[in-house]
Amino acid sequence: MPNPRCFMDFSIEGQLVGRVIFELFADVVPRTAENFRALCTGSAGVNTAGVPLYYKGSLLHRIIAGFMVQGGDFTLRNGKGGESIYGGTFEDEDLKREIDAEGLLVMANRGKNTNGSQFFVSLRPCPHLAGKHVVFGRVVKGYDIIEGLSKLPTNEKDFPVQLVTISNCGELELRKTEEIEKKAEEQRLAMIEEQKKRREEEERKREEERTKKRNEWREKESGGTVKYKGRGNMKAPGVGGYNSGGMRGW
């Protein structure tokens, strides 16, 4: 099963600027990836307060040029809120992967085992954060959009002066397409195997028929022929060319 891919469309003051596509590392951190995927699709419903567990319409509330852009607070919309699909926060799933490149998708937190819904996208390697944040995806398309957003002016608290929103988000259909292609390939291979078995069965029947005919021919040809040791095939006495009195020509 391929890793899921999600998208986010970013807008500045209501004007669409572009789409970013992320690959989620579900093969390494499945719970963290599923949290982000579900928050992109809104499939987890609402929280206990009735707020949709959904990134759509939420803000990028923190931008630090040359470091990262951060968002995901759909409850308070100021960087102090957010919630996971598991209720509140959840534990760190895997801290082995370092933030060693730009374009990595990383969980933001308030310390150990406090993952909610906030995330950030790295703009450079961040070795000082090693072992502190779960890396759960990467940008596969639209990194230029992230770079453009990172250059927006901010206030003294790193909050962008202009309103930057996730105007739309969701999951791409890559997994369904892969599943359809996999099923089609399985059906193709099954058909080939069935055809092979059918050909083998037909060949077996033909061989049986050939063997039967050869045996019938041999029985017909042999007639009364018997083998005598050292003299080849000889007809039995009393059968054509011989008489009860002995062997002609001897």
Short mmCIF file of N, CA and C in Angstrom, two decimals, residues 2-5 172-179:
data_model
loop_
_atom_site.label_atom_id
_atom_site.label_comp_id
_atom_site.label_asym_id
_atom_site.label_seq_id
_atom_site.Cartn_x
_atom_site.Cartn_y
_atom_site.Cartn_z
N PRO A 2 0.71 2.13 -0.97
CA PRO A 2 1.52 3.36 -1.00
C PRO A 2 1.12 4.31 0.10
N ASN A 3 2.04 5.18 0.48
CA ASN A 3 1.72 6.19 1.48
C ASN A 3 0.66 7.16 0.97
N PRO A 4 -0.25 7.61 1.84
CA PRO A 4 -1.28 8.57 1.41
C PRO A 4 -0.67 9.93 1.09
N ARG A 5 -1.38 10.67 0.26
CA ARG A 5 -0.97 12.04 -0.07
C ARG A 5 -2.14 12.98 0.18
N LEU A 172 -5.66 13.15 -1.68
CA LEU A 172 -5.66 12.80 -3.09
C LEU A 172 -6.06 11.34 -3.25
N GLU A 173 -6.47 10.97 -4.46
CA GLU A 173 -7.00 9.64 -4.70
C GLU A 173 -5.92 8.63 -5.07
N LEU A 174 -4.68 8.91 -4.73
CA LEU A 174 -3.58 8.03 -5.11
C LEU A 174 -3.79 6.62 -4.60
N ARG A 175 -4.21 6.46 -3.36
CA ARG A 175 -4.35 5.13 -2.79
C ARG A 175 -5.42 4.33 -3.52
N LYS A 176 -6.56 4.99 -3.85
CA LYS A 176 -7.62 4.29 -4.56
C LYS A 176 -7.17 3.89 -5.95
N THR A 177 -6.44 4.80 -6.59
CA THR A 177 -5.93 4.49 -7.93
C THR A 177 -4.98 3.30 -7.87
N GLU A 178 -4.09 3.30 -6.88
CA GLU A 178 -3.15 2.20 -6.72
C GLU A 178 -3.88 0.89 -6.43
N GLU A 179 -4.94 0.97 -5.62
CA GLU A 179 -5.69 -0.23 -5.28
C GLU A 179 -6.39 -0.80 -6.52
#
